[in-house]
Amino acid sequence: MDPLQELYPFLHGQAKNPQRERTALLESVRQKSAESRNVKAQFFAAHEEALVSMAAALAAVYQRGGMLYTMGNGGSSCDADHLAVEFMHPVTTGRPALAAHSLVSDRAMLTAVGNDVGFQHVFLRQLTALARPGDALFGFSTSGNSANLMAAYRKARETGMMTFGLAGMQGGEMQASGLVDHLLVVATDSIHRIQECHVTTFHILWDLVHTILADRRGDLRAEVTEDALRG
């Protein structure tokens, strides 16, 4: 018998066997953790160069004094909040806070726009009021097809923002539209594996951005010192 069948014996006209159920649960843990590791390994092997390029582009936004805006729906809204907090409140000592704002954090704004105009406008309306050329927009979507994200990406293109995204499956409209300047797609249909990979990716991205900015600050200090010595 397939050990996973023990999790749902009622579907097969059987009673639960506690020991078999535990065996099935342990096997489920092993299979899911192995799948999670494999998805991440394949993703980073395929996209490591693109991830470094994404980090360099976001670091350039910050170096020019730009602001990062994040967005997502459902579980991806939690990722949007998380990424903004990572930059605003760095957990590593000595790393500076960098300007970031989650477009999903204002409940009154979301419900006002969603009720009065429509849910697909909830991020667009905020960008219209807040965003400036040279700012950055970062979206999360497991499918890549969220209408409110795509409306915001179109606005970002009109505004002159740099756009970033993490998607899953085949990338959806985020991939097909060409509106996302730096897009990484986790090529699996498992929502859980996509989201797990997204979290790992933006943690690495955060670290890379700070490393790049620290290196550039070091280069700038060296140039200033050389100028002073020459003077």
mmCIF file of N, CA and C in Angstrom, residues 45-125:
data_model
loop_
_atom_site.group_PDB
_atom_site.id
_atom_site.type_symbol
_atom_site.label_atom_id
_atom_site.label_comp_id
_atom_site.label_asym_id
_atom_site.label_seq_id
_atom_site.Cartn_x
_atom_site.Cartn_y
_atom_site.Cartn_z
ATOM 1 N N ALA A 45 20.431 27.125 -9.444
ATOM 2 C CA ALA A 45 21.379 26.740 -10.487
ATOM 3 C C ALA A 45 21.041 27.426 -11.802
ATOM 4 N N ALA A 46 19.741 27.593 -12.058
ATOM 5 C CA ALA A 46 19.313 28.204 -13.318
ATOM 6 C C ALA A 46 19.357 29.729 -13.285
ATOM 7 N N HIS A 47 19.230 30.326 -12.094
ATOM 8 C CA HIS A 47 19.018 31.776 -12.024
ATOM 9 C C HIS A 47 20.049 32.539 -11.194
ATOM 10 N N GLU A 48 21.158 31.923 -10.855
ATOM 11 C CA GLU A 48 22.114 32.622 -9.988
ATOM 12 C C GLU A 48 22.657 33.905 -10.633
ATOM 13 N N GLU A 49 22.933 33.845 -11.920
ATOM 14 C CA GLU A 49 23.433 35.041 -12.616
ATOM 15 C C GLU A 49 22.358 36.131 -12.639
ATOM 16 N N ALA A 50 21.120 35.734 -12.919
ATOM 17 C CA ALA A 50 20.024 36.699 -12.971
ATOM 18 C C ALA A 50 19.756 37.305 -11.604
ATOM 19 N N LEU A 51 19.952 36.531 -10.545
ATOM 20 C CA LEU A 51 19.739 37.047 -9.197
ATOM 21 C C LEU A 51 20.788 38.103 -8.848
ATOM 22 N N VAL A 52 22.023 37.869 -9.242
ATOM 23 C CA VAL A 52 23.064 38.869 -9.007
ATOM 24 C C VAL A 52 22.766 40.137 -9.803
ATOM 25 N N SER A 53 22.293 39.986 -11.040
ATOM 26 C CA SER A 53 21.920 41.154 -11.850
ATOM 27 C C SER A 53 20.764 41.914 -11.225
ATOM 28 N N MET A 54 19.791 41.186 -10.688
ATOM 29 C CA MET A 54 18.664 41.813 -10.005
ATOM 30 C C MET A 54 19.161 42.621 -8.811
ATOM 31 N N ALA A 55 20.071 42.043 -8.038
ATOM 32 C CA ALA A 55 20.608 42.740 -6.869
ATOM 33 C C ALA A 55 21.361 44.000 -7.277
ATOM 34 N N ALA A 56 22.131 43.914 -8.344
ATOM 35 C CA ALA A 56 22.885 45.084 -8.809
ATOM 36 C C ALA A 56 21.941 46.195 -9.255
ATOM 37 N N ALA A 57 20.850 45.822 -9.924
ATOM 38 C CA ALA A 57 19.884 46.826 -10.383
ATOM 39 C C ALA A 57 19.179 47.490 -9.205
ATOM 40 N N LEU A 58 18.813 46.706 -8.194
ATOM 41 C CA LEU A 58 18.146 47.285 -7.028
ATOM 42 C C LEU A 58 19.122 48.149 -6.223
ATOM 43 N N ALA A 59 20.359 47.703 -6.120
ATOM 44 C CA ALA A 59 21.370 48.513 -5.439
ATOM 45 C C ALA A 59 21.547 49.856 -6.142
ATOM 46 N N ALA A 60 21.489 49.845 -7.482
ATOM 47 C CA ALA A 60 21.622 51.094 -8.241
ATOM 48 C C ALA A 60 20.464 52.033 -7.957
ATOM 49 N N VAL A 61 19.266 51.483 -7.777
ATOM 50 C CA VAL A 61 18.107 52.315 -7.411
ATOM 51 C C VAL A 61 18.373 53.012 -6.085
ATOM 52 N N TYR A 62 18.853 52.262 -5.127
ATOM 53 C CA TYR A 62 19.140 52.846 -3.817
ATOM 54 C C TYR A 62 20.287 53.852 -3.885
ATOM 55 N N GLN A 63 21.282 53.550 -4.687
ATOM 56 C CA GLN A 63 22.415 54.463 -4.797
ATOM 57 C C GLN A 63 21.989 55.813 -5.365
ATOM 58 N N ARG A 64 20.953 55.813 -6.194
ATOM 59 C CA ARG A 64 20.444 57.061 -6.775
ATOM 60 C C ARG A 64 19.395 57.731 -5.887
ATOM 61 N N GLY A 65 19.164 57.163 -4.693
ATOM 62 C CA GLY A 65 18.198 57.759 -3.769
ATOM 63 C C GLY A 65 16.769 57.315 -3.991
ATOM 64 N N GLY A 66 16.570 56.209 -4.694
ATOM 65 C CA GLY A 66 15.224 55.731 -4.981
ATOM 66 C C GLY A 66 14.589 54.992 -3.817
ATOM 67 N N MET A 67 13.310 54.733 -3.970
ATOM 68 C CA MET A 67 12.482 54.069 -2.960
ATOM 69 C C MET A 67 12.012 52.729 -3.525
ATOM 70 N N LEU A 68 11.907 51.722 -2.662
ATOM 71 C CA LEU A 68 11.390 50.419 -3.061
ATOM 72 C C LEU A 68 9.948 50.263 -2.590
ATOM 73 N N TYR A 69 9.051 49.899 -3.530
ATOM 74 C CA TYR A 69 7.666 49.574 -3.208
ATOM 75 C C TYR A 69 7.452 48.086 -3.479
ATOM 76 N N THR A 70 6.719 47.417 -2.589
ATOM 77 C CA THR A 70 6.484 45.980 -2.737
ATOM 78 C C THR A 70 4.988 45.696 -2.767
ATOM 79 N N MET A 71 4.610 44.585 -3.406
ATOM 80 C CA MET A 71 3.189 44.255 -3.539
ATOM 81 C C MET A 71 2.998 42.763 -3.754
ATOM 82 N N GLY A 72 1.823 42.269 -3.400
ATOM 83 C CA GLY A 72 1.467 40.873 -3.585
ATOM 84 C C GLY A 72 0.088 40.632 -3.010
ATOM 85 N N ASN A 73 -0.492 39.477 -3.289
ATOM 86 C CA ASN A 73 -1.816 39.113 -2.793
ATOM 87 C C ASN A 73 -1.727 37.836 -1.962
ATOM 88 N N GLY A 74 -2.601 37.733 -0.943
ATOM 89 C CA GLY A 74 -2.637 36.512 -0.144
ATOM 90 C C GLY A 74 -1.304 36.241 0.542
ATOM 91 N N GLY A 75 -0.811 35.021 0.400
ATOM 92 C CA GLY A 75 0.478 34.686 0.973
ATOM 93 C C GLY A 75 1.593 35.548 0.431
ATOM 94 N N SER A 76 1.467 35.946 -0.829
ATOM 95 C CA SER A 76 2.485 36.802 -1.438
ATOM 96 C C SER A 76 2.468 38.210 -0.854
ATOM 97 N N SER A 77 1.341 38.622 -0.268
ATOM 98 C CA SER A 77 1.313 39.921 0.404
ATOM 99 C C SER A 77 2.194 39.878 1.649
ATOM 100 N N CYS A 78 2.270 38.708 2.275
ATOM 101 C CA CYS A 78 3.163 38.549 3.431
ATOM 102 C C CYS A 78 4.617 38.676 2.980
ATOM 103 N N ASP A 79 4.934 38.142 1.808
ATOM 104 C CA ASP A 79 6.285 38.294 1.269
ATOM 105 C C ASP A 79 6.582 39.762 0.972
ATOM 106 N N ALA A 80 5.594 40.477 0.459
ATOM 107 C CA ALA A 80 5.776 41.903 0.177
ATOM 108 C C ALA A 80 6.077 42.668 1.463
ATOM 109 N N ASP A 81 5.312 42.400 2.513
ATOM 110 C CA ASP A 81 5.578 43.021 3.808
ATOM 111 C C ASP A 81 6.969 42.656 4.319
ATOM 112 N N HIS A 82 7.278 41.383 4.226
ATOM 113 C CA HIS A 82 8.548 40.857 4.748
ATOM 114 C C HIS A 82 9.735 41.531 4.066
ATOM 115 N N LEU A 83 9.695 41.624 2.737
ATOM 116 C CA LEU A 83 10.816 42.231 2.016
ATOM 117 C C LEU A 83 10.992 43.694 2.410
ATOM 118 N N ALA A 84 9.887 44.430 2.519
ATOM 119 C CA ALA A 84 9.978 45.842 2.905
ATOM 120 C C ALA A 84 10.585 45.983 4.298
ATOM 121 N N VAL A 85 10.177 45.131 5.228
ATOM 122 C CA VAL A 85 10.726 45.189 6.583
ATOM 123 C C VAL A 85 12.207 44.852 6.587
ATOM 124 N N GLU A 86 12.615 43.885 5.774
ATOM 125 C CA GLU A 86 14.040 43.521 5.716
ATOM 126 C C GLU A 86 14.899 44.743 5.390
ATOM 127 N N PHE A 87 14.442 45.548 4.430
ATOM 128 C CA PHE A 87 15.233 46.713 4.037
ATOM 129 C C PHE A 87 15.099 47.862 5.040
ATOM 130 N N MET A 88 13.910 48.050 5.601
ATOM 131 C CA MET A 88 13.695 49.152 6.534
ATOM 132 C C MET A 88 14.316 48.880 7.909
ATOM 133 N N HIS A 89 14.352 47.614 8.299
ATOM 134 C CA HIS A 89 14.838 47.239 9.629
ATOM 135 C C HIS A 89 15.832 46.087 9.490
ATOM 136 N N PRO A 90 17.055 46.372 9.030
ATOM 137 C CA PRO A 90 18.037 45.306 8.785
ATOM 138 C C PRO A 90 18.401 44.571 10.067
ATOM 139 N N VAL A 91 18.425 43.238 9.995
ATOM 140 C CA VAL A 91 18.692 42.438 11.190
ATOM 141 C C VAL A 91 20.184 42.248 11.430
ATOM 142 N N THR A 92 21.007 42.592 10.466
ATOM 143 C CA THR A 92 22.449 42.457 10.616
ATOM 144 C C THR A 92 23.050 43.769 11.095
ATOM 145 N N THR A 93 23.780 43.726 12.174
ATOM 146 C CA THR A 93 24.373 44.927 12.759
ATOM 147 C C THR A 93 25.287 45.632 11.764
ATOM 148 N N GLY A 94 25.138 46.943 11.691
ATOM 149 C CA GLY A 94 26.010 47.740 10.841
ATOM 150 C C GLY A 94 25.474 48.006 9.456
ATOM 151 N N ARG A 95 24.403 47.337 9.082
ATOM 152 C CA ARG A 95 23.832 47.578 7.762
ATOM 153 C C ARG A 95 22.765 48.665 7.860
ATOM 154 N N PRO A 96 22.800 49.633 6.955
ATOM 155 C CA PRO A 96 21.878 50.768 7.064
ATOM 156 C C PRO A 96 20.456 50.413 6.651
ATOM 157 N N ALA A 97 19.503 51.121 7.212
ATOM 158 C CA ALA A 97 18.114 50.998 6.766
ATOM 159 C C ALA A 97 17.979 51.624 5.385
ATOM 160 N N LEU A 98 17.235 50.959 4.521
ATOM 161 C CA LEU A 98 17.009 51.447 3.160
ATOM 162 C C LEU A 98 15.512 51.639 2.950
ATOM 163 N N ALA A 99 15.135 52.705 2.262
ATOM 164 C CA ALA A 99 13.727 53.089 2.133
ATOM 165 C C ALA A 99 12.912 52.053 1.374
ATOM 166 N N ALA A 100 11.871 51.559 2.012
ATOM 167 C CA ALA A 100 10.976 50.579 1.382
ATOM 168 C C ALA A 100 9.581 50.725 1.974
ATOM 169 N N HIS A 101 8.580 50.474 1.142
ATOM 170 C CA HIS A 101 7.190 50.606 1.589
ATOM 171 C C HIS A 101 6.356 49.508 0.953
ATOM 172 N N SER A 102 5.648 48.759 1.793
ATOM 173 C CA SER A 102 4.752 47.716 1.297
ATOM 174 C C SER A 102 3.400 48.309 0.945
ATOM 175 N N LEU A 103 2.978 48.093 -0.275
ATOM 176 C CA LEU A 103 1.692 48.619 -0.736
ATOM 177 C C LEU A 103 0.511 47.814 -0.216
ATOM 178 N N VAL A 104 0.774 46.751 0.526
ATOM 179 C CA VAL A 104 -0.323 45.954 1.089
ATOM 180 C C VAL A 104 -0.555 46.265 2.556
ATOM 181 N N SER A 105 0.208 47.184 3.130
ATOM 182 C CA SER A 105 0.179 47.375 4.581
ATOM 183 C C SER A 105 -0.922 48.315 5.070
ATOM 184 N N ASP A 106 -1.489 49.121 4.181
ATOM 185 C CA ASP A 106 -2.495 50.108 4.586
ATOM 186 C C ASP A 106 -3.899 49.546 4.344
ATOM 187 N N ARG A 107 -4.486 48.994 5.393
ATOM 188 C CA ARG A 107 -5.791 48.336 5.266
ATOM 189 C C ARG A 107 -6.880 49.302 4.821
ATOM 190 N N ALA A 108 -6.860 50.517 5.353
ATOM 191 C CA ALA A 108 -7.883 51.497 4.972
ATOM 192 C C ALA A 108 -7.782 51.828 3.489
ATOM 193 N N MET A 109 -6.566 52.003 3.003
ATOM 194 C CA MET A 109 -6.368 52.327 1.592
ATOM 195 C C MET A 109 -6.834 51.174 0.699
ATOM 196 N N LEU A 110 -6.454 49.967 1.058
ATOM 197 C CA LEU A 110 -6.828 48.808 0.241
ATOM 198 C C LEU A 110 -8.338 48.650 0.162
ATOM 199 N N THR A 111 -9.014 48.784 1.301
ATOM 200 C CA THR A 111 -10.466 48.575 1.292
ATOM 201 C C THR A 111 -11.193 49.752 0.646
ATOM 202 N N ALA A 112 -10.658 50.955 0.793
ATOM 203 C CA ALA A 112 -11.290 52.116 0.157
ATOM 204 C C ALA A 112 -11.229 51.997 -1.361
ATOM 205 N N VAL A 113 -10.044 51.736 -1.882
ATOM 206 C CA VAL A 113 -9.885 51.630 -3.339
ATOM 207 C C VAL A 113 -10.618 50.400 -3.860
ATOM 208 N N GLY A 114 -10.496 49.276 -3.154
ATOM 209 C CA GLY A 114 -11.173 48.066 -3.592
ATOM 210 C C GLY A 114 -12.674 48.225 -3.646
ATOM 211 N N ASN A 115 -13.236 48.920 -2.668
ATOM 212 C CA ASN A 115 -14.683 49.129 -2.608
ATOM 213 C C ASN A 115 -15.165 50.165 -3.615
ATOM 214 N N ASP A 116 -14.416 51.259 -3.755
ATOM 215 C CA ASP A 116 -14.884 52.382 -4.563
ATOM 216 C C ASP A 116 -14.560 52.253 -6.044
ATOM 217 N N VAL A 117 -13.416 51.669 -6.346
ATOM 218 C CA VAL A 117 -12.958 51.629 -7.740
ATOM 219 C C VAL A 117 -12.813 50.207 -8.269
ATOM 220 N N GLY A 118 -12.292 49.315 -7.440
ATOM 221 C CA GLY A 118 -12.077 47.938 -7.862
ATOM 222 C C GLY A 118 -10.733 47.443 -7.361
ATOM 223 N N PHE A 119 -10.677 46.154 -7.051
ATOM 224 C CA PHE A 119 -9.488 45.598 -6.419
ATOM 225 C C PHE A 119 -8.261 45.661 -7.311
ATOM 226 N N GLN A 120 -8.447 45.673 -8.607
ATOM 227 C CA GLN A 120 -7.275 45.706 -9.471
ATOM 228 C C GLN A 120 -6.553 47.047 -9.420
ATOM 229 N N HIS A 121 -7.162 48.044 -8.773
ATOM 230 C CA HIS A 121 -6.553 49.373 -8.679
ATOM 231 C C HIS A 121 -5.831 49.628 -7.351
ATOM 232 N N VAL A 122 -5.819 48.646 -6.438
ATOM 233 C CA VAL A 122 -5.348 48.929 -5.077
ATOM 234 C C VAL A 122 -3.867 49.307 -5.024
ATOM 235 N N PHE A 123 -3.056 48.758 -5.896
ATOM 236 C CA PHE A 123 -1.636 49.120 -5.919
ATOM 237 C C PHE A 123 -1.387 50.298 -6.868
ATOM 238 N N LEU A 124 -2.108 50.295 -7.972
ATOM 239 C CA LEU A 124 -1.983 51.361 -8.962
ATOM 240 C C LEU A 124 -2.241 52.730 -8.346
ATOM 241 N N ARG A 125 -3.320 52.861 -7.561
ATOM 242 C CA ARG A 125 -3.667 54.153 -6.979
ATOM 243 C C ARG A 125 -2.563 54.663 -6.052
#
